[in-house]
Structures are given as C-alpha cells and as structure tokens.
Short mmCIF file of C-alpha atoms and ligand atoms in Angstrom, two decimals:
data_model
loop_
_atom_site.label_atom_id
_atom_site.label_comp_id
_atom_site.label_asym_id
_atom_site.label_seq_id
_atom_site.Cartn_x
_atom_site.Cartn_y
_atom_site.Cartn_z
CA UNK A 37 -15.30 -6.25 30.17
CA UNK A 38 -18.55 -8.11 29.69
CA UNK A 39 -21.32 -6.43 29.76
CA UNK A 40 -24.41 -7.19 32.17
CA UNK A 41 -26.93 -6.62 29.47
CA UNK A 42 -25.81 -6.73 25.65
CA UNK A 43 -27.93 -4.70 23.97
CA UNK A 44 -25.45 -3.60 20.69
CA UNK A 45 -24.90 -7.75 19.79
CA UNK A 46 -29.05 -7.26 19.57
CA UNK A 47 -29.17 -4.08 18.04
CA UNK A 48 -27.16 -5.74 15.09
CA UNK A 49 -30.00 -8.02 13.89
CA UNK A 50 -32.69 -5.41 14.43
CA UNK A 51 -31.10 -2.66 12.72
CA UNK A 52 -32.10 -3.05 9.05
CA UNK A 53 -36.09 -3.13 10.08
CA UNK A 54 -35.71 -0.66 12.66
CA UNK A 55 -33.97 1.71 10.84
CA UNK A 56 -36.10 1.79 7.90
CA UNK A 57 -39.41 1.98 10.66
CA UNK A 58 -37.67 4.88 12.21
CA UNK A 59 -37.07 6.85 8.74
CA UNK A 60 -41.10 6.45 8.38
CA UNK A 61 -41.43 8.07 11.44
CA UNK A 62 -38.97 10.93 10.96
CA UNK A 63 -40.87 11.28 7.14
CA UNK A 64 -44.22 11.34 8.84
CA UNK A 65 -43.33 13.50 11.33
CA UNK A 66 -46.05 11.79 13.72
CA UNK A 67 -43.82 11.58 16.81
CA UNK A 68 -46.06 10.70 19.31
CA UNK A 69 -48.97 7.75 18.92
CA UNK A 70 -49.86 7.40 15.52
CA UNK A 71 -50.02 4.03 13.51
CA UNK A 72 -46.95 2.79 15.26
CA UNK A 73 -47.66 2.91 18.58
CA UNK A 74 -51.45 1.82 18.05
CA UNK A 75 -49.56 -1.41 16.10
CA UNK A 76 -47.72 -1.95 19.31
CA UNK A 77 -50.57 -1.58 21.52
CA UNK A 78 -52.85 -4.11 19.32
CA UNK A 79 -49.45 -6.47 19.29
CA UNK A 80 -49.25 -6.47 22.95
CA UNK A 81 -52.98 -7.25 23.25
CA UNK A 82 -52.98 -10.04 21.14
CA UNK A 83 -49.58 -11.46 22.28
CA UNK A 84 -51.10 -11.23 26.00
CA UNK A 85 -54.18 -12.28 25.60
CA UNK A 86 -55.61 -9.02 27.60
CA UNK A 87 -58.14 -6.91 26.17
CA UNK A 88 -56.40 -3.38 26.87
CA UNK A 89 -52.99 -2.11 26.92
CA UNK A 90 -52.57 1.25 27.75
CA UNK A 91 -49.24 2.45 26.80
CA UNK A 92 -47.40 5.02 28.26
CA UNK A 93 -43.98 6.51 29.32
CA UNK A 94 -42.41 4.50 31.72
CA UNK A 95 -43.13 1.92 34.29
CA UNK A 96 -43.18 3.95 37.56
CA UNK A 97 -45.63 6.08 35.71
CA UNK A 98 -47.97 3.04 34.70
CA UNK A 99 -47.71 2.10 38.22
CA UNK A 100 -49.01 5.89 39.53
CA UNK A 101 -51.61 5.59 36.61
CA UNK A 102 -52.87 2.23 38.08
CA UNK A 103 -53.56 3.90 41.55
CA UNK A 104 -54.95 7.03 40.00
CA UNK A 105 -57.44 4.93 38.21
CA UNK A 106 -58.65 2.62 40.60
CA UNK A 107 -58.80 5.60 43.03
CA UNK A 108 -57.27 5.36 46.00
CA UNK A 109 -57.53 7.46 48.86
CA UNK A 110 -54.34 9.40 50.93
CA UNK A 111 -53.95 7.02 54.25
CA UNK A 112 -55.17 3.84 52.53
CA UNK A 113 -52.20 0.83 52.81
CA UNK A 114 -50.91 -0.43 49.63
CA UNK A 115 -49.01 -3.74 50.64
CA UNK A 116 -45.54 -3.87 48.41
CA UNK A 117 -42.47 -6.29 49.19
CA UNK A 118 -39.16 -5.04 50.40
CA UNK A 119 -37.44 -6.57 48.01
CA UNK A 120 -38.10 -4.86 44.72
CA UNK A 121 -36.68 -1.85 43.07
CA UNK A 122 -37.84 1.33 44.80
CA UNK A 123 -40.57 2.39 41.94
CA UNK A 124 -42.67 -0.15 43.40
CA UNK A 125 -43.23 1.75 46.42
CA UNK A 126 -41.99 5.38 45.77
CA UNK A 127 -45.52 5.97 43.56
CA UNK A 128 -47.34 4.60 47.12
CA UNK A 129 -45.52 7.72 48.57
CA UNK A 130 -45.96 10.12 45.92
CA UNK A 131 -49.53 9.86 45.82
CA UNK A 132 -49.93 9.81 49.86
CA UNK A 133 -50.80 6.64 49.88
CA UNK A 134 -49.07 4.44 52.74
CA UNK A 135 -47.19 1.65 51.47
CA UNK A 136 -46.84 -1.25 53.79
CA UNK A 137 -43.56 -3.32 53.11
CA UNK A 138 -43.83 -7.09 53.42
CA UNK A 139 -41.55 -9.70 53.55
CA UNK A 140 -40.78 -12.20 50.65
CA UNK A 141 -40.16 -15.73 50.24
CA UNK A 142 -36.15 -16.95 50.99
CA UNK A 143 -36.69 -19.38 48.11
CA UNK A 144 -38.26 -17.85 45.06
CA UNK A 145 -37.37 -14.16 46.49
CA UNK A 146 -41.43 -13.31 45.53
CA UNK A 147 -44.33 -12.37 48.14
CA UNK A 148 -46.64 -15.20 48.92
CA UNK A 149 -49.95 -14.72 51.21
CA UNK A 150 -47.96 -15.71 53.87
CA UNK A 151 -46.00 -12.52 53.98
CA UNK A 152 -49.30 -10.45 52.60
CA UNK A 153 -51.70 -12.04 55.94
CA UNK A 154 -48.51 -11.09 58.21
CA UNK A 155 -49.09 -7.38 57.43
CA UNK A 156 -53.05 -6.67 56.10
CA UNK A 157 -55.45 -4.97 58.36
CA UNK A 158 -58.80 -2.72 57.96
CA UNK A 159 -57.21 -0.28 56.28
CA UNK A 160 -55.56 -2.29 53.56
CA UNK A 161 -56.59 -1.46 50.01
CA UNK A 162 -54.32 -2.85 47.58
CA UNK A 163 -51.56 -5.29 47.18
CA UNK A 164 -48.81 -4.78 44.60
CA UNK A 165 -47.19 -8.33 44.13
CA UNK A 166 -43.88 -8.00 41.72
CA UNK A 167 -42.73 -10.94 39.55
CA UNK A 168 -39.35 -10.65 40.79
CA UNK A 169 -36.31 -11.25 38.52
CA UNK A 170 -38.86 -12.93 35.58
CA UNK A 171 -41.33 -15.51 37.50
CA UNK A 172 -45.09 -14.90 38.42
CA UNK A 173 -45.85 -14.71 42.13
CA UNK A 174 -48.29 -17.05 43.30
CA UNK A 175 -51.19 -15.67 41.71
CA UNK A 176 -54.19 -17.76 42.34
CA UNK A 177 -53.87 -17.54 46.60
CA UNK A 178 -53.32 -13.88 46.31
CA UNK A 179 -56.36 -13.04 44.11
CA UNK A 180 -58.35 -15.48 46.43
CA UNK A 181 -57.32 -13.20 49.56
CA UNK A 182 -57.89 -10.20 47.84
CA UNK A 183 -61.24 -11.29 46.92
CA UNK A 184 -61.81 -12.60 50.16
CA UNK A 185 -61.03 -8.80 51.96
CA UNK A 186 -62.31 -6.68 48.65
CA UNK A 187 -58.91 -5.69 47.69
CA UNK A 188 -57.34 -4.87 44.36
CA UNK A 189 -54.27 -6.54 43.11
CA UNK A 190 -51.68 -4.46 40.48
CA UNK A 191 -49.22 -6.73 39.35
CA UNK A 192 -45.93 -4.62 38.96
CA UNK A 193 -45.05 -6.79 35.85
CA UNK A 194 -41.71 -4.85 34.94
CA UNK A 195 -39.11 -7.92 35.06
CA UNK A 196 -41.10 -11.18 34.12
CA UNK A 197 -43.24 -9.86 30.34
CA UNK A 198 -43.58 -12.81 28.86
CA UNK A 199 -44.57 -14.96 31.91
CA UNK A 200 -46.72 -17.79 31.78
CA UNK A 201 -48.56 -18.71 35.27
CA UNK A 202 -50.47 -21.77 35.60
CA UNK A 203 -52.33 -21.58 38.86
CA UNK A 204 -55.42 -21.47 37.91
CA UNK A 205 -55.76 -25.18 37.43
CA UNK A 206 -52.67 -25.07 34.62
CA UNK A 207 -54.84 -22.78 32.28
CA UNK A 208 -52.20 -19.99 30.99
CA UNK A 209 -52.37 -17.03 31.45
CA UNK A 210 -49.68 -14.10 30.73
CA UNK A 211 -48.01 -12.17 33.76
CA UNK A 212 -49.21 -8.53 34.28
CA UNK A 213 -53.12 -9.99 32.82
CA UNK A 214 -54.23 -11.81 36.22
CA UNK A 215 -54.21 -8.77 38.61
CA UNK A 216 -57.23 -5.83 38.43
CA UNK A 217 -54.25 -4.34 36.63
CA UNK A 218 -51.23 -4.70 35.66
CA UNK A 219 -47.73 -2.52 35.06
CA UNK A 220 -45.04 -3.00 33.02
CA UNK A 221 -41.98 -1.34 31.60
CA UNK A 222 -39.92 -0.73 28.49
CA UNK A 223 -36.88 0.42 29.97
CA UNK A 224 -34.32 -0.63 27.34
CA UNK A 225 -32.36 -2.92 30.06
CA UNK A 226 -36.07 -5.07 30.50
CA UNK A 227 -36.99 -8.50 28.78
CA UNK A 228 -39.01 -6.41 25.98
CA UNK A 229 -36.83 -2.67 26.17
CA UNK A 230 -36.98 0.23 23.64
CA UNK A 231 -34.60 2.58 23.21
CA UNK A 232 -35.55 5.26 25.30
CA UNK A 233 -38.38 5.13 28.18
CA UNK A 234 -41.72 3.38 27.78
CA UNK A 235 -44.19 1.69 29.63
CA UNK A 236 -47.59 0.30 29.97
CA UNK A 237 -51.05 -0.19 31.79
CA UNK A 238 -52.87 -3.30 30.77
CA UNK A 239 -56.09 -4.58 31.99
CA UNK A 240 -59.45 -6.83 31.14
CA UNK A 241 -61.78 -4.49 32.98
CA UNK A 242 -63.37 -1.54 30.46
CA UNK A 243 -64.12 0.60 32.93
CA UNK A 244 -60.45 0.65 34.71
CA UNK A 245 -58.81 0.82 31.06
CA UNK A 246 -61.21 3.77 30.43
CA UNK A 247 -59.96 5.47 33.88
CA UNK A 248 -56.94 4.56 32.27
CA UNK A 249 -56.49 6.41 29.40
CA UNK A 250 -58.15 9.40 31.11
CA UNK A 251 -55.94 9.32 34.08
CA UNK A 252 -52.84 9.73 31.62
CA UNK A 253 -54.23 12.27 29.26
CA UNK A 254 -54.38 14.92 31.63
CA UNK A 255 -57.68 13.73 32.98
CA UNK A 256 -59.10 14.09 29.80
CA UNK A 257 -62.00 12.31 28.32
CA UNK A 258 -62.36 14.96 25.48
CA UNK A 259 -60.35 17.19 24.27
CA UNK A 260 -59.60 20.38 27.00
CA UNK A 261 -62.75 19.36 29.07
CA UNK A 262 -60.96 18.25 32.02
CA UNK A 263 -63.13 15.66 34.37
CA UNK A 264 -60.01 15.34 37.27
CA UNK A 265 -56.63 15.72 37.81
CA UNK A 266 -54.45 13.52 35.60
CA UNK A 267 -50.84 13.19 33.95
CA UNK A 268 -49.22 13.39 31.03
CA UNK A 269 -47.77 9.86 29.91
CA UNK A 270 -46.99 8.81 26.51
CA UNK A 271 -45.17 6.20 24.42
CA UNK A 272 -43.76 7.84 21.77
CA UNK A 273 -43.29 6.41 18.02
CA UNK A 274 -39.64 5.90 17.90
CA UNK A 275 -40.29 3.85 20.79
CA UNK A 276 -43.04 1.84 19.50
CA UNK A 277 -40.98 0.93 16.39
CA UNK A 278 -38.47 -0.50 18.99
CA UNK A 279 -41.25 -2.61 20.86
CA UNK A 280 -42.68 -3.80 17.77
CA UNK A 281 -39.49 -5.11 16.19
CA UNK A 282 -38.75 -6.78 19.85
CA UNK A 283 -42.16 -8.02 20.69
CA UNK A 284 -41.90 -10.39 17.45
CA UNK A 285 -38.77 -11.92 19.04
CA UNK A 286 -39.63 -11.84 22.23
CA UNK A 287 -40.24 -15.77 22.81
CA UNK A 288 -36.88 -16.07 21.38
CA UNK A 289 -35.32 -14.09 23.48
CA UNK A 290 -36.80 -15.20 26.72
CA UNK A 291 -35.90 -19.13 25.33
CA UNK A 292 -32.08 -17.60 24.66
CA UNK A 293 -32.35 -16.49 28.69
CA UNK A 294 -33.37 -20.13 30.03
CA UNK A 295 -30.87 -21.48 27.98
CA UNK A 296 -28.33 -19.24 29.98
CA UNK A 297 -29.85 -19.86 33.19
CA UNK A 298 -29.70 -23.83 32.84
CA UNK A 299 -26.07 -22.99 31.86
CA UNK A 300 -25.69 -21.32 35.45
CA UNK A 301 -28.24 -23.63 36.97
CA UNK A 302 -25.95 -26.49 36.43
CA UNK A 303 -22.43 -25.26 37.22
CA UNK A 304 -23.88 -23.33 40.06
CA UNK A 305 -25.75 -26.41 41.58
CA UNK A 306 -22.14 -27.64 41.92
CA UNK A 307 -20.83 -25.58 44.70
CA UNK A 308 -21.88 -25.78 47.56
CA UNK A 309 -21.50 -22.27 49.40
CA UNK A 310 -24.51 -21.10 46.39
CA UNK A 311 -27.81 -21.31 46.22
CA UNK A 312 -29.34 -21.34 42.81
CA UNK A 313 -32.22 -19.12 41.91
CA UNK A 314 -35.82 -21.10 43.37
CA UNK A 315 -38.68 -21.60 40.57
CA UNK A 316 -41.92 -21.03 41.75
CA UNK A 317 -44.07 -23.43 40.66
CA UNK A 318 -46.73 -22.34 39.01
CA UNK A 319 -44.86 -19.86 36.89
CA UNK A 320 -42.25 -19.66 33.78
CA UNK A 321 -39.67 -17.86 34.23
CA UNK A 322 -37.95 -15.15 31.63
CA UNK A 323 -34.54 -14.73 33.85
CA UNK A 324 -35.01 -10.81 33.96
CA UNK A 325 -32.18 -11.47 35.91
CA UNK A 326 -30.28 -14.76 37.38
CA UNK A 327 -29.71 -14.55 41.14
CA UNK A 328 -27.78 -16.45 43.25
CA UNK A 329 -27.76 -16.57 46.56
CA UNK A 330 -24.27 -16.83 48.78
CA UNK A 331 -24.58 -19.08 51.72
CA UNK A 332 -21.00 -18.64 53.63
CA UNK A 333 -21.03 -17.14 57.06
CA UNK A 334 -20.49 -13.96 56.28
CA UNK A 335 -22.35 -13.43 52.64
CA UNK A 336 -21.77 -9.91 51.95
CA UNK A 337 -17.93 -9.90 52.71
CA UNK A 338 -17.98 -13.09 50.19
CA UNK A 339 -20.09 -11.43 48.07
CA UNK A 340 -17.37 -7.89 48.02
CA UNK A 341 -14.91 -10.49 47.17
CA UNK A 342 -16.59 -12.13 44.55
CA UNK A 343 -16.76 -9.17 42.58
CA UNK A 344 -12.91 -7.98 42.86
CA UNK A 345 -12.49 -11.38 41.68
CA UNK A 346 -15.20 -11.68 38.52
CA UNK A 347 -14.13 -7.66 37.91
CA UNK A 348 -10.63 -8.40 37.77
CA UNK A 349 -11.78 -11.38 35.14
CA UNK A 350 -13.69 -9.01 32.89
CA UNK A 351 -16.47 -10.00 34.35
CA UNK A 352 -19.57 -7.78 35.98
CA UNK A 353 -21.84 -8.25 38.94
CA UNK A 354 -24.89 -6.55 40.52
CA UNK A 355 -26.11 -6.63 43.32
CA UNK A 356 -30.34 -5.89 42.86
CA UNK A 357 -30.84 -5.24 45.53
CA UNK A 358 -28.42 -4.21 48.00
CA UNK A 359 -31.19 -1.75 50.37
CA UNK A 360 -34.43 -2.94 51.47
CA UNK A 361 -37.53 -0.70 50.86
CA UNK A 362 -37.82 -0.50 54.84
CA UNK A 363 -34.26 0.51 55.37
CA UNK A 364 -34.34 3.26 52.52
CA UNK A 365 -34.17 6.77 54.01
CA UNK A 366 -37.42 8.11 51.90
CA UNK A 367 -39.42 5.48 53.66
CA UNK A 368 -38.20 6.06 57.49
CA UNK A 369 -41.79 7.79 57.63
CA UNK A 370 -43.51 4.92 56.72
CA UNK A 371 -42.06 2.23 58.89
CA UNK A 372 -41.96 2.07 62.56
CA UNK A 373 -39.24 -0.34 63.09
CA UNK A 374 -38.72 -4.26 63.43
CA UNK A 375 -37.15 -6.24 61.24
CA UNK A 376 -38.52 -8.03 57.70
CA UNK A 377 -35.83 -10.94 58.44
CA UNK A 378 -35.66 -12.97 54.87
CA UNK A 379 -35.60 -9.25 52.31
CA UNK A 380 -32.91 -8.16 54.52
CA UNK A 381 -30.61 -11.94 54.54
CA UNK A 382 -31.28 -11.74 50.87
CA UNK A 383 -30.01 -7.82 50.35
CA UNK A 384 -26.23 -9.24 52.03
CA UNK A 385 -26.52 -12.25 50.20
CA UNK A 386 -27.64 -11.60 46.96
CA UNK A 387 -25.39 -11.06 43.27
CA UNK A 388 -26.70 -11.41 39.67
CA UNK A 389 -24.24 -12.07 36.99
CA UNK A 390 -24.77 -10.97 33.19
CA UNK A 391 -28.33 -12.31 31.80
CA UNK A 392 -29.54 -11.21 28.25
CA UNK A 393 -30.66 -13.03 25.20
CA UNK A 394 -27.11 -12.99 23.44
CA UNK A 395 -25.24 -15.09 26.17
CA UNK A 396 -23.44 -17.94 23.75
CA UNK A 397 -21.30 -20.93 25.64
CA UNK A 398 -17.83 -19.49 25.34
CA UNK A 399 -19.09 -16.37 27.47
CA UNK A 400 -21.30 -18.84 29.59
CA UNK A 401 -18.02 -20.77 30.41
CA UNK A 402 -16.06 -17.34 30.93
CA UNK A 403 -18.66 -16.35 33.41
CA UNK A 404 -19.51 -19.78 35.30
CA UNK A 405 -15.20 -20.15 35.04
CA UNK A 406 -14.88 -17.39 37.52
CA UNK A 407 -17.16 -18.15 40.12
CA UNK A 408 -16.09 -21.47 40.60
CA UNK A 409 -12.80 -20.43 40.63
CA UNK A 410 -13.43 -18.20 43.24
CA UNK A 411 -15.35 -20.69 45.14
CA UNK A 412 -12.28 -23.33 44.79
CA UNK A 413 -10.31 -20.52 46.02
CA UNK A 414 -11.77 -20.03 49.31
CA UNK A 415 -12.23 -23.16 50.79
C1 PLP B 272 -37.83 -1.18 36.04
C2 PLP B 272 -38.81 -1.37 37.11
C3 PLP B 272 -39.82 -0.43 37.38
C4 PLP B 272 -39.87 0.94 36.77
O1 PLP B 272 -39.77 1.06 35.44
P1 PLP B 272 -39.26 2.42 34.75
O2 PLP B 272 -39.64 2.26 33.34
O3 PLP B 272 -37.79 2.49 34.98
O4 PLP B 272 -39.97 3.56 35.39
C5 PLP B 272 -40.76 -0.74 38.34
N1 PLP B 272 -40.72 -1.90 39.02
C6 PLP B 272 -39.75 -2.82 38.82
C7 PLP B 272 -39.78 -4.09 39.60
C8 PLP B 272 -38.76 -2.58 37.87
O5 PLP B 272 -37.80 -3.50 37.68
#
C-alpha cells in the first residue's frame, strides 16, 4: 500500500545531519530551547520575513496562545470556516469564546469576505481565516474589513508554510505574516513536520510577540513572578533539529508537491465527473494536500466507491473533511441551526489522494491509473 504521506523515503536523505544534530543534543543534555531551537526560531524569521516567531508545542496550542495574547473576552465571536480541521475552532470553545462558523468558497474551498460579511455583527472580534490545503485566503479584502470594523485577523497557517500571497499589489509576502498573528504547526504529517509535536506563533507587532512569549511561559515575564494566567508550550530541541534540517529544504519540497499536483491537475482535468482543486489567485500554493472534488449525482456514494476501488489498488484516500464544524456534536451549543450550503456539498464530495514531496512518475501514474480507471468504469 502507498502511503498518503511518505515520510521514511525523506527521512533517508536527512538522516546523516539529523542524526549527528540529535547526538549533540543527547551530549548536551539541553532538551528543551537551547541553541537549537533559538537557530530554528531565527531560521524561520529570516525565511518569513516576520520579525518574531514564537515557537511552541503544537499548532492548536499556538492558536489558544494567539487568543490569550490579544485578549479576548468569554462571549466575544471569533468567525472560523466550517471547513477546516476542528483545532481551528475547538480553542474558540476552550477559552469561552464563541466561534461563529462561516461558509467557504465552492471553488478554492477558502473563506472570502463574502462568507465573513454573511455572518459578522457587533459582537464580532476576530476572524480566523485558514489557508486551506496550502493556498493563502484572500488576504488583502479580509484585512481591509477587519480594519474597517476594528477586528483582528489570526491566520491559522498550519497547511500552506511556505505560501506566497500577492494581494497587496503583487508585493510578497509569506502566509501566516499578513494577519495580527499568525499560527502554524509542525505536526510531522505538515509541509515543514518534525518528528514529534511542534508549533509556532509568529507576528510583526512587539507588543503581541511580547504577550506572546508571556502567555506560553506560564504568564511569566520573569522568572516565578507571575503577571496572569498562562500555559506551558514549548518546542523542544530534538524537534528543532528536525525543523532546521527541513526548513533548508523546504522550497524543494513544496516545488516536489506542484510538480505532483500538475501531474494530477492534468489527468484529472480529463474526466469529466472531477473537479480539480481551484487556485486562488493571489496565492501560491504548497499542495498540503490535493483535493478533488466529485461531481456525479450522488458524490459521497461515488466517493465510498472510489476508495474500495484505489484501496483494492494499493492505493489510499482521505477524506479531510468528512464533518463540518457546524454539524460536529461539541459545537451543537454554538450553532442554532440552518444550513452553511457549499462546506457541507464539499464534506460528501470531497477525497485527497497521496501528496508529499517524494511522489516520482511511476507512483504518479499508479495513482492517476486508478482513478481514471474507476471513472471509465462507471460510465
Ligand atoms: C494540523 C492543524 C492544526 C493543529 O495543529 P496540531 O499541531 O496538530 O495541534 C490546526 N489547524 C489546521 C488547519 C491544521 O491542519
């Protein structure tokens, strides 16, 4: 069987410099930060062009840190799509904050304003847009309308590091740098993964980077003085020695990812009952993960067939995601019915194949074989 994400063909190349990185660690017996996770934190800087990354363990916790610092209140609305893995909103919840679910665009499967205006009122204090499956949301309009009604923006950057967006008159600019704040993750599945859990805060404003660090140091601005109520949130070094080692190579492995998704982008564009992934315009895109949309009458049954099919090939699929945030049990308290039409047409429609950054074309042709055999198939 294939797998969805190949992360031992990768390993193979890193192992040498990681290995040797990881005995320093183990000799210096500095576990958590230290020189290597500082070297990560400087690399990420400087490869995004933001003046503070905050590191720390995981990207649901960099989201909850992001709240924390900008300090929201219990009862103010935090507008997140419905389409997005649950972290997103579960740190809205956690925090008694009231997340407000949105819709998302049927084309690029990313909010817009369109689907931001169509919720907002007084209370609104934040939007989190997500840079679904690799690709920036629309930046430019949302920061306008956030200006516009004094509201902050955290960019839940977890799928699309590496990001360019070019809205702001084509200047570049790096996903997860545009927002007040922005959130990321190192899960090891992600574009840029360790091997273990990891995750990170960045931001241009000193004041909210500040908050920060505070916020995940147990409140902490020196040492067992304790200003507020914080967390404890850390990258550790074995971790950072991962990042570093991938950050290096991340271009290339976000160029290895395009060249798979033209691969799918042009046998999929071939049959007709598919629709291939949309590009928003303004953005890159790193192919966190290629998904296609299935446009027969009845999607989802076409969809459970697919993957008998591909399975039965050696072949995985996902489905990310099959549940929208609306529909999820945990957030029946914060959602008082109706219908968010497009998240839920994409959750029975939706299937990702395998996307990573060691895809060559004899795998490519394995993969793209069996879905257009199964396409033939049924017509
Ligand atoms: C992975 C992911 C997260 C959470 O990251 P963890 O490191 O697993 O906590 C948040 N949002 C999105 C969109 C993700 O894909």
């Amino acid at each position: 069987m294939l797998q969805m994400v190949d992360l031992k063909t990768q390993y193979q190349e890193l192992k040498p410099e990681i290995e040797q990185e990881l005995q320093e660690v183990l000799d210096s017996c500095m576990f958590i930060g230290g020189p290597k996770v500082n070297q990560f934190r400087e690399g990420l800087e400087q490869y995004l062009g933001v003046k503070h990354v905050i590191p720390c363990a995981n990207g649901t916790d960099a989201l909850q840190i992001a709240m924390m610092a900008l300090g929201l209140k219990p009862g103010d609305e935090v507008i997140v799509p419905a389409f997005t893995f649950i972290a997103t909103a579960e740190v809205i919840g956690l925090l008694g904050l009231k997340p407000v679910m949105c819709d998302v665009n049927p084309d690029t499967m990313n909010v817009s304003i369109k689907e931001i205006e169509a919720v907002l009122t007084p209370n609104t204090k934040a939007i989190v847009p997500v840079h679904l499956f690799g690709q920036c949301s629309d930046m430019a309009p949302i920061m306008e309308l956030a200006e516009k009604h004094g509201l902050y923006v955290i960019e839940d950057n977890a799928q699309a590091i590496g990001a360019d967006y070019t809205g702001f008159a084509g200047k570049k600019v790096k996903a997860g740098t545009i927002g007040h704040i922005g959130c990321t993750s190192f899960f090891p599945s992600k574009n840029l993964g360790c091997y273990g859990d990891g995750g990170a805060v960045m931001t241009n404003d000193d004041e909210l980077a500040a908050k920060c660090r505070v916020v995940a140091n147990h409140g902490q601005s020196r040492q067992y003085y304790h200003d507020e109520i914080g967390v404890n949130s850390r990258l550790d070094a074995f971790q950072a020695v991962v990042l570093n080692a991938k950050l290096k190579r991340l271009d290339k492995y976000n160029e290895a990812r395009n060249m798979a998704a033209d691969y799918y982008d042009r046998e999929f564009s071939k049959i007709p009952a598919l629709k291939v992934p949309g590009r928003e315009p303004n953005s890159t895109h790193v192919f966190h993960q290629y998904t296609t949309q299935i446009k027969t009458d009845n999607p989802s049954g076409t969809r459970e067939k697919l993957k008998t099919w591909l399975n039965e090939r050696g072949i995985p699929m996902m489905i990310y995601y099959p549940v929208p945030l609306h529909k999820q049990k945990a957030f029946a308290p914060f959602w008082s019915g109706g219908s968010l039409p497009v998240t839920e047409a994409l959750c029975e429609s939706v299937f990702s194949i395998p996307m990573h950054s060691e895809l060559d074309e004899d795998t490519l042709a394995q993969i793209t074989d069996g879905v257009t055999s199964f396409f033939k198939n049924l017509s």
